[in-house]
Short mmCIF file of C-alpha atoms and ligand atoms in Angstrom, two decimals:
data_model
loop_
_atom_site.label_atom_id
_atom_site.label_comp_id
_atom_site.label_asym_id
_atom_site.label_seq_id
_atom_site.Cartn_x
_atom_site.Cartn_y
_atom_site.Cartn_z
CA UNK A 30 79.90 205.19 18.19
CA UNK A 31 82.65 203.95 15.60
CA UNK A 32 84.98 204.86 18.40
CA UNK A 33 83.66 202.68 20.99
CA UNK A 34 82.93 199.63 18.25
CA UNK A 35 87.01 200.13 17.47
CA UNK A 36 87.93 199.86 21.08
CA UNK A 37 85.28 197.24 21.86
CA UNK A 38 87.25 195.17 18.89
CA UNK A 39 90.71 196.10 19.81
CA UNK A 40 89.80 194.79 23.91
CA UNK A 41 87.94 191.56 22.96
CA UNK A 42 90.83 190.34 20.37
CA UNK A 43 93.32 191.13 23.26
CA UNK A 44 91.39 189.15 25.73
CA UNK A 45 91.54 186.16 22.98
CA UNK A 46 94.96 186.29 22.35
CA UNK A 47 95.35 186.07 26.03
CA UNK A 48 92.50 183.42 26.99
CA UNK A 49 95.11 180.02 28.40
CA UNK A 50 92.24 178.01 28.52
CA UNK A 51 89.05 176.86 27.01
CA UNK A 52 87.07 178.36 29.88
CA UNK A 53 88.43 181.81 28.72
CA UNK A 54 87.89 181.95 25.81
CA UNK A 55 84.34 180.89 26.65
CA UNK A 56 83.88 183.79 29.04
CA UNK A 57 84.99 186.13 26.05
CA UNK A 58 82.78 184.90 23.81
CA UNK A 59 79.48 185.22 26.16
CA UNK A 60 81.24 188.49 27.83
CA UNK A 61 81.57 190.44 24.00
CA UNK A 62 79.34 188.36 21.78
CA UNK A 63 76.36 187.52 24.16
CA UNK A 64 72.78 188.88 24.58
CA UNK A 65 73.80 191.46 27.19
CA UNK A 66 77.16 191.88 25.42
CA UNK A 67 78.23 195.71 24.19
CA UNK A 68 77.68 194.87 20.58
CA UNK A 69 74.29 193.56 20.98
CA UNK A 70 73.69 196.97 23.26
CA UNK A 71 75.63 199.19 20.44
CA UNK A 72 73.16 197.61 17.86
CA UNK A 73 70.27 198.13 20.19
CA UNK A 74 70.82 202.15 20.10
CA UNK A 75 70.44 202.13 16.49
CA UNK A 76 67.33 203.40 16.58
CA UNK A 77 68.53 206.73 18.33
CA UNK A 78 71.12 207.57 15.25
CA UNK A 79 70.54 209.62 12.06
CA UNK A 80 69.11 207.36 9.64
CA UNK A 81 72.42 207.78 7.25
CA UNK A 82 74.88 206.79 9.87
CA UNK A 83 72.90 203.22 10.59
CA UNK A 84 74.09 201.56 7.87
CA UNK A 85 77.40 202.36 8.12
CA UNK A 86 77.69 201.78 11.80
CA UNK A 87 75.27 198.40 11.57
CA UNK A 88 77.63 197.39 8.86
CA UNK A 89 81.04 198.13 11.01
CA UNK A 90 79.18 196.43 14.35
CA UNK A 91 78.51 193.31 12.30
CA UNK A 92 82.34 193.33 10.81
CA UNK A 93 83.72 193.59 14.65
CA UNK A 94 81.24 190.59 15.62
CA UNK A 95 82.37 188.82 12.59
CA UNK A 96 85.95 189.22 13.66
CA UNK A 97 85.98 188.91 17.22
CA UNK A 98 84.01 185.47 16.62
CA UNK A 99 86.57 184.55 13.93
CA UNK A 100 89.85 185.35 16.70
CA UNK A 101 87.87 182.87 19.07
CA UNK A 102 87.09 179.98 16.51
CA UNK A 103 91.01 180.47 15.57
CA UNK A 104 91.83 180.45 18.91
CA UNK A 105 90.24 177.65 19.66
CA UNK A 106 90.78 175.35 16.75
CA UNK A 107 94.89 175.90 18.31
CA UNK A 108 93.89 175.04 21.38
CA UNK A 109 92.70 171.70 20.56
CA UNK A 110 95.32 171.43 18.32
CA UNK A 111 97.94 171.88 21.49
CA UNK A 112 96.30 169.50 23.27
CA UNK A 113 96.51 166.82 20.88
CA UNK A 114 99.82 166.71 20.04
CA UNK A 115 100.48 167.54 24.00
CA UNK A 116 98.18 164.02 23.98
CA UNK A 117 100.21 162.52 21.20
CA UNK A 118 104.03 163.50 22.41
CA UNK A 119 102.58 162.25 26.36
CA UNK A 120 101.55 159.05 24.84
CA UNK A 121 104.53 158.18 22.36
CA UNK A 122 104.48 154.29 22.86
CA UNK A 123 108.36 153.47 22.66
CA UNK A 124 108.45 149.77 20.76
CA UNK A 125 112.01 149.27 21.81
CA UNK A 126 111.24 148.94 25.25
CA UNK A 127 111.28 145.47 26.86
CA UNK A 128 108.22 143.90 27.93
CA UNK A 129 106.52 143.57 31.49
CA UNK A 130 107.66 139.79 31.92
CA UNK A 131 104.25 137.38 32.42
CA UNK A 132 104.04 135.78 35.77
CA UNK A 133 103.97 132.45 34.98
CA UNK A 134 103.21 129.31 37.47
CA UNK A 135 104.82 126.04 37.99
CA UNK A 136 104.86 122.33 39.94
CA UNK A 137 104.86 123.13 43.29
CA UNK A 138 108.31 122.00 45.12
CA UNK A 139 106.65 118.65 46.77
CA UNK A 140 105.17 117.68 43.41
CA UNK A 141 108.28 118.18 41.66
CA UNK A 142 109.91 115.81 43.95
CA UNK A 143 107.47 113.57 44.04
CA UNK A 144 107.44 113.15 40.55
CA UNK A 145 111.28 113.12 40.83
CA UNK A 146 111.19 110.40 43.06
CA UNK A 147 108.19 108.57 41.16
CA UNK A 148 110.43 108.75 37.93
CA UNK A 149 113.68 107.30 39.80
CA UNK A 150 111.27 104.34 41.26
CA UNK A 151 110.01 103.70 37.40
CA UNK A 152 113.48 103.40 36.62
CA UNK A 153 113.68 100.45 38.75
CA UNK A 154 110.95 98.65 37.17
CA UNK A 155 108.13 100.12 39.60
CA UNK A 156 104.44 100.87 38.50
CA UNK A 157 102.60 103.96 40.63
CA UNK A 158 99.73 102.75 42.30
CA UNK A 159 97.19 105.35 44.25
CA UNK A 160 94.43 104.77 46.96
CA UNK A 161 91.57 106.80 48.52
CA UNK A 162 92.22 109.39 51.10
CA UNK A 163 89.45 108.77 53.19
CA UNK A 164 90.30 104.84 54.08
CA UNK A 165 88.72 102.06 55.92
CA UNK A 166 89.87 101.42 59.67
CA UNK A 167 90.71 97.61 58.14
CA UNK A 168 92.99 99.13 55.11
CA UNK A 169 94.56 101.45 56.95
CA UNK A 170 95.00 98.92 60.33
CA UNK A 171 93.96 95.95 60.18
CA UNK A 172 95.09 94.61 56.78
CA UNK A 173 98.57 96.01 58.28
CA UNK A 174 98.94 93.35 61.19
CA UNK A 175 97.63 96.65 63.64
CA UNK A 176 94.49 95.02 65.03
CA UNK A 177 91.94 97.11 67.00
CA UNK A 178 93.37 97.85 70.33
CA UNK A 179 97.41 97.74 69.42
CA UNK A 180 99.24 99.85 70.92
CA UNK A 181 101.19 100.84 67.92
CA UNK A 182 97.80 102.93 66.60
CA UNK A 183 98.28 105.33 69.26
CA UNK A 184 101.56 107.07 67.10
CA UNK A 185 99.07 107.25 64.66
CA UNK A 186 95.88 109.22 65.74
CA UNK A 187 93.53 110.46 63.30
CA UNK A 188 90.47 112.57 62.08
CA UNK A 189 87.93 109.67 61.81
CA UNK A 190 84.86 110.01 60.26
CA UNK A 191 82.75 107.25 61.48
CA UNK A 192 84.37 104.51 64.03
CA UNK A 193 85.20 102.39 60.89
CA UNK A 194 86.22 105.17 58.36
CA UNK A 195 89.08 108.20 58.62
CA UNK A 196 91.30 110.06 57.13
CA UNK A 197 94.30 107.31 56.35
CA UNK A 198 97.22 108.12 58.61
CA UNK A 199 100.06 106.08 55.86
CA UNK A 200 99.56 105.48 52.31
CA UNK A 201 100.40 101.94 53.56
CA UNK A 202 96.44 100.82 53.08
CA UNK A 203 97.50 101.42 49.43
CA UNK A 204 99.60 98.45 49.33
CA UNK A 205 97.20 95.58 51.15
CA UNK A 206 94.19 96.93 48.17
CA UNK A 207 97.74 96.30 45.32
CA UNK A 208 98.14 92.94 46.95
CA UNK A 209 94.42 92.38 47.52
CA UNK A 210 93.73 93.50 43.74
CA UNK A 211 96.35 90.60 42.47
CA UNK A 212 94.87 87.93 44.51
CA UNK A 213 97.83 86.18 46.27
CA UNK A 214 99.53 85.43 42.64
CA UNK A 215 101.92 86.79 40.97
CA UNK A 216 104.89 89.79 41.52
CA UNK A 217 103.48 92.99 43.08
CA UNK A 218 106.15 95.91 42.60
CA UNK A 219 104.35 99.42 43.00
CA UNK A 220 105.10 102.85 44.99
CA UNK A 221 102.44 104.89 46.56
CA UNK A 222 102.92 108.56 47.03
CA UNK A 223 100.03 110.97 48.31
CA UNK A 224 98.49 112.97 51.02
CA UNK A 225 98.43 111.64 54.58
CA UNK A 226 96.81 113.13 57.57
CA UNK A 227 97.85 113.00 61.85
CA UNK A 228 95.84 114.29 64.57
CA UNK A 229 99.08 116.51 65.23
CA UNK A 230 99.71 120.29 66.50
CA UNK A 231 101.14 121.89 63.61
CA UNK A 232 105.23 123.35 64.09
CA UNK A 233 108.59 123.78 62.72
CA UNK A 234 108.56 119.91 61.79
CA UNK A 235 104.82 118.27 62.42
CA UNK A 236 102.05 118.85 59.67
CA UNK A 237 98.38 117.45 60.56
CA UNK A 238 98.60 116.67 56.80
CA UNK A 239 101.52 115.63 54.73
CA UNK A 240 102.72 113.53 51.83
CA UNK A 241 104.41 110.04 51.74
CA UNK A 242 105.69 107.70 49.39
CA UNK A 243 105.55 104.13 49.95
CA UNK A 244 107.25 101.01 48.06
CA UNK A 245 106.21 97.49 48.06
CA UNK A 246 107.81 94.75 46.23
CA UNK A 247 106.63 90.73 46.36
CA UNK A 248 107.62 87.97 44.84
CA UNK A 249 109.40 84.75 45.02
CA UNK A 250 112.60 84.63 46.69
CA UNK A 251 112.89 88.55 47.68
CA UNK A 252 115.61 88.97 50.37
CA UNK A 253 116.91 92.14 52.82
CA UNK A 254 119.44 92.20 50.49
CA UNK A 255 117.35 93.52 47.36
CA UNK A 256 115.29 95.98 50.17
CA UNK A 257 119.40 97.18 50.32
CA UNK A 258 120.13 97.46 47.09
CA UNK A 259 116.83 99.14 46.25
CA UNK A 260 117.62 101.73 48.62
CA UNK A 261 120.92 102.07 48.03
CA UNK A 262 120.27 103.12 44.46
CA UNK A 263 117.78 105.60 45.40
CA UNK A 264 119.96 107.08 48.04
CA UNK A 265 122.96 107.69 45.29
CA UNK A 266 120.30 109.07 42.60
CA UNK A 267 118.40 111.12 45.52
CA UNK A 268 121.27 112.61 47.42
CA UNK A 269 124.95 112.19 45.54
CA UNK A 270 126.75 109.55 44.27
CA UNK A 271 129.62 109.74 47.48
CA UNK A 272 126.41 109.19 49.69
CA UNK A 273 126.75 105.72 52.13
CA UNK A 274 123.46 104.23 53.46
CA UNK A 275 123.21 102.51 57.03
CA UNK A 276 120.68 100.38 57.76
CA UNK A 277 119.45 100.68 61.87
CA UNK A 278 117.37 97.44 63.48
CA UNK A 279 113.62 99.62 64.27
CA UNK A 280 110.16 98.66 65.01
CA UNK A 281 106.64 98.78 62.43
CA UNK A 282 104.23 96.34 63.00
CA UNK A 283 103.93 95.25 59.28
CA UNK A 284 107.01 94.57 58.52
CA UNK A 285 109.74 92.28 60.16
CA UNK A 286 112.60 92.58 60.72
CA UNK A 287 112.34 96.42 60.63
CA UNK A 288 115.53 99.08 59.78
CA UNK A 289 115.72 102.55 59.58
CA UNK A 290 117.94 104.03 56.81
CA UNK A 291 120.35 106.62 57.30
CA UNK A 292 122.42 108.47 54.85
CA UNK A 293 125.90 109.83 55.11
CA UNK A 294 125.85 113.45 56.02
CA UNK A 295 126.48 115.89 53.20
CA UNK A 296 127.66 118.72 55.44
CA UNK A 297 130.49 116.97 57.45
CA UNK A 298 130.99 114.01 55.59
CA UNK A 299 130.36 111.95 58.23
CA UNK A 300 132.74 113.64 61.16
CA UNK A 301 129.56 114.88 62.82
CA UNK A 302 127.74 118.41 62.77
CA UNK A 303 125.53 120.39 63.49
CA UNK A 304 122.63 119.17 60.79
CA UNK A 305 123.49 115.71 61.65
CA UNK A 306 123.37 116.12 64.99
CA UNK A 307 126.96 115.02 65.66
CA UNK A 308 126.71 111.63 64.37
CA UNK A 309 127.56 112.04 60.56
CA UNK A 310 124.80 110.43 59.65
CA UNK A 311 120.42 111.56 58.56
CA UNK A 312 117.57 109.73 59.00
CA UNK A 313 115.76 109.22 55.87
CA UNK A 314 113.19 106.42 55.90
CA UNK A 315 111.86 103.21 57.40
CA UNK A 316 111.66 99.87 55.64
CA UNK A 317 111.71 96.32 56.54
CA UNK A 318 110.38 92.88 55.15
CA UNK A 319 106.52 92.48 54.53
CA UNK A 320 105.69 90.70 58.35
CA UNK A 321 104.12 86.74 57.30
CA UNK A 322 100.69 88.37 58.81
CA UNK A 323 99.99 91.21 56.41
CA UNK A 324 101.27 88.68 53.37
CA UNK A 325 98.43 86.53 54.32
CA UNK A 326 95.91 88.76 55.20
CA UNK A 327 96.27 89.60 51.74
CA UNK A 328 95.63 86.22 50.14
CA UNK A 329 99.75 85.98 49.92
CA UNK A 330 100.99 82.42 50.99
CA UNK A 331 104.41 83.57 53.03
CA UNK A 332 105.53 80.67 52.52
CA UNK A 333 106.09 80.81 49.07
CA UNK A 334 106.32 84.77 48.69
CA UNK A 335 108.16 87.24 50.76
CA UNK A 336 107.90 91.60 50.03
CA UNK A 337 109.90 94.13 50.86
CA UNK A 338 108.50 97.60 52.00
CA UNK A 339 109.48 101.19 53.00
CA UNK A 340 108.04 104.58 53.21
CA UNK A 341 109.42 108.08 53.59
CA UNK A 342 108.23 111.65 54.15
CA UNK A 343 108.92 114.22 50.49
CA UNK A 344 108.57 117.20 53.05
CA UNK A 345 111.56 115.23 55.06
CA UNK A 346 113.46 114.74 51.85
CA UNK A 347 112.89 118.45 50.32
CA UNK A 348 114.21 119.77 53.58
CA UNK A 349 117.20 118.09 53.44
CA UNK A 350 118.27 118.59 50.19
CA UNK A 351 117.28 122.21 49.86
CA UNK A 352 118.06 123.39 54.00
CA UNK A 353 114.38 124.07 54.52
CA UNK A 354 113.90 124.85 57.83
CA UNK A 355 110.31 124.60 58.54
CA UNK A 356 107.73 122.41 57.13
CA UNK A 357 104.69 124.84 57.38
CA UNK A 358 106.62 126.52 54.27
CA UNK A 359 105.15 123.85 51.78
CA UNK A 360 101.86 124.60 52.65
CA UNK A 361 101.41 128.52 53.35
CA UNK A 362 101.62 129.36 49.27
CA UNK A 363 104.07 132.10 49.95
CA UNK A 364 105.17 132.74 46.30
CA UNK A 365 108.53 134.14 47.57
CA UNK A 366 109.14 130.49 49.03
CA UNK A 367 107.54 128.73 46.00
CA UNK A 368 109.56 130.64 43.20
CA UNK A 369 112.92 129.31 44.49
CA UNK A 370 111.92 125.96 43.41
CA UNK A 371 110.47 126.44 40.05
CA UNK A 372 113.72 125.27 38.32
CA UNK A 373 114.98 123.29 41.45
ZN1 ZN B 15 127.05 116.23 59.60
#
């Protein structure tokens, strides 16, 4: 009986010393220490031994319990002791490191420019004046010296709301409510940037919504010569100060005479390429004096005052002076686009 007690110890303390995992050394404990375990059996068989060997024999049994249990607790308390500084060493923050950089936002590229081009009209003694979106057929038409039925509309087609009431095509109908506000008296000297919308088939260079800026000065005594020198200024501060403006007879129907302003081209200095389509020089905007009608229709006396006007496309201007090719890239919010711009 002591025999089998010895060897009993000697196998379950091997077992323990070799047990890798907590599961093991659970399977010892229930396989040596358990209810159906050889100890529990060897104390079971008491009964069947010479009264002066039980105590001696109960007393050794209950030693080789006691120590087996003892190995596993031991065993055990290592184990978790492993696995915490396994945890520990695995986890080791390093404070040296550099830190994951925060994604930040920023203006997007057309409001930058806007708000370059807003800052560079200020400069000039402009105020910024703003309008509604959706706009009255007579703001956005009429009031403009394009009655119903003009032919000049048809350029223009839009997503109209009610017969009277779309979405305004210009941010022109900003500057008849300006003249309308100050009640034929007095200097009006404003540009109007914001969102404009076409009935057009979205490509490389059409939007069916876009953003314009518009300028409007009247007064007393303003001449095609200050519409020049206005432009020329912002041309110079826009694009370079080596860049020449031409001014080309065109066509609006609210203002007359009408130009178009070109600038010297960048790219070939004016010998003619590729960007500038061989003629050395880019079309930028379209101005021209305030026409007599749209003056009056706006409670202006053209006799006594006379306006200039003229109105150009950001998207235009942002393509040319950062080679964007495509005008869809403004508006499809691909960050890889967008982030090229944030310190542009
Ligand atoms: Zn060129």
């Amino acid at each position: 009986m002591q025999e089998r007690l010895v060897e009993l110890k000697t196998e379950a303390l091997e077992k323990v010393a070799q047990a890798e995992d907590a599961k093991a050394l659970q399977d010892v404990k229930v396989q040596y220490l358990g209810k159906k375990g050889p100890i529990t059996e060897v104390l079971r068989g008491m009964g069947k031994l010479p009264k002066e060997e039980r105590p001696v024999i109960g007393q050794m049994a209950n030693d080789v319990r006691e120590e087996i249990s003892t190995a596993i607790d031991e065993k055990q308390k290592k184990m978790e002791e492993a696995a915490l500084e396994k945890q520990l060493q695995e986890e080791t923050i390093d404070v040296t490191l550099p830190g994951r950089p925060a994604q930040t936002g920023g203006p997007h590229l057309l409001t930058s420019l806007i708000e370059e081009i807003e800052d560079l009209f200020i400069g000039m003694g402009f105020e910024i004046a703003e309008g509604p979106e959706v706009e009255a057929d007579y703001y956005n038409f009429e009031a403009l010296n394009l009655p119903k039925g003009h032919p000049a509309r048809d350029m223009q087609d839009s997503f109209y709301i009610t017969e009277e009431i779309l979405m305004r095509t210009h941010t022109s109908p900003v500057q008849a409510r300006t003249m309308e506000q100050h009640k034929g008296k007095g200097p009006v000297k404003v540009i109007c940037p914001g969102k404009v919308y076409r009935r057009d088939t979205d490509d490389a260079t059409h939007s069916h919504q876009f953003t314009q800026i518009e300028g409007l000065l009247v007064d007393k005594h303003v001449r095609m010569s200050d519409l020049k020198g206005v432009l020329n200024a912002f041309a110079k501060q826009m694009f370079g100060e080596e860049r020449e403006i031409r001014l080309r007879p065109s066509f609006f129907p609210f203002t007359e005479p009408s130009v178009e302003m070109d600038i010297s081209c960048k790219m070939c200095g004016g010998e003619g390429c590729s960007v500038c389509k061989g003629t050395g020089w880019i079309e930028i905007l379209g101005a021209g004096m305030v026409h007599p009608n749209v003056l009056e229709m706006a409670g202006y006396d053209p006799n006594e005052y006379t306006g200039f006007a003229f109105g150009m496309g950001p998207e235009r201007i942002a393509m040319l002076k950062y080679g964007i090719d495509d005008i869809r890239h403004f508006y499809t919010n691909d960050v890889r686009f967008l982030n090229q711009f944030h310190k542009a």
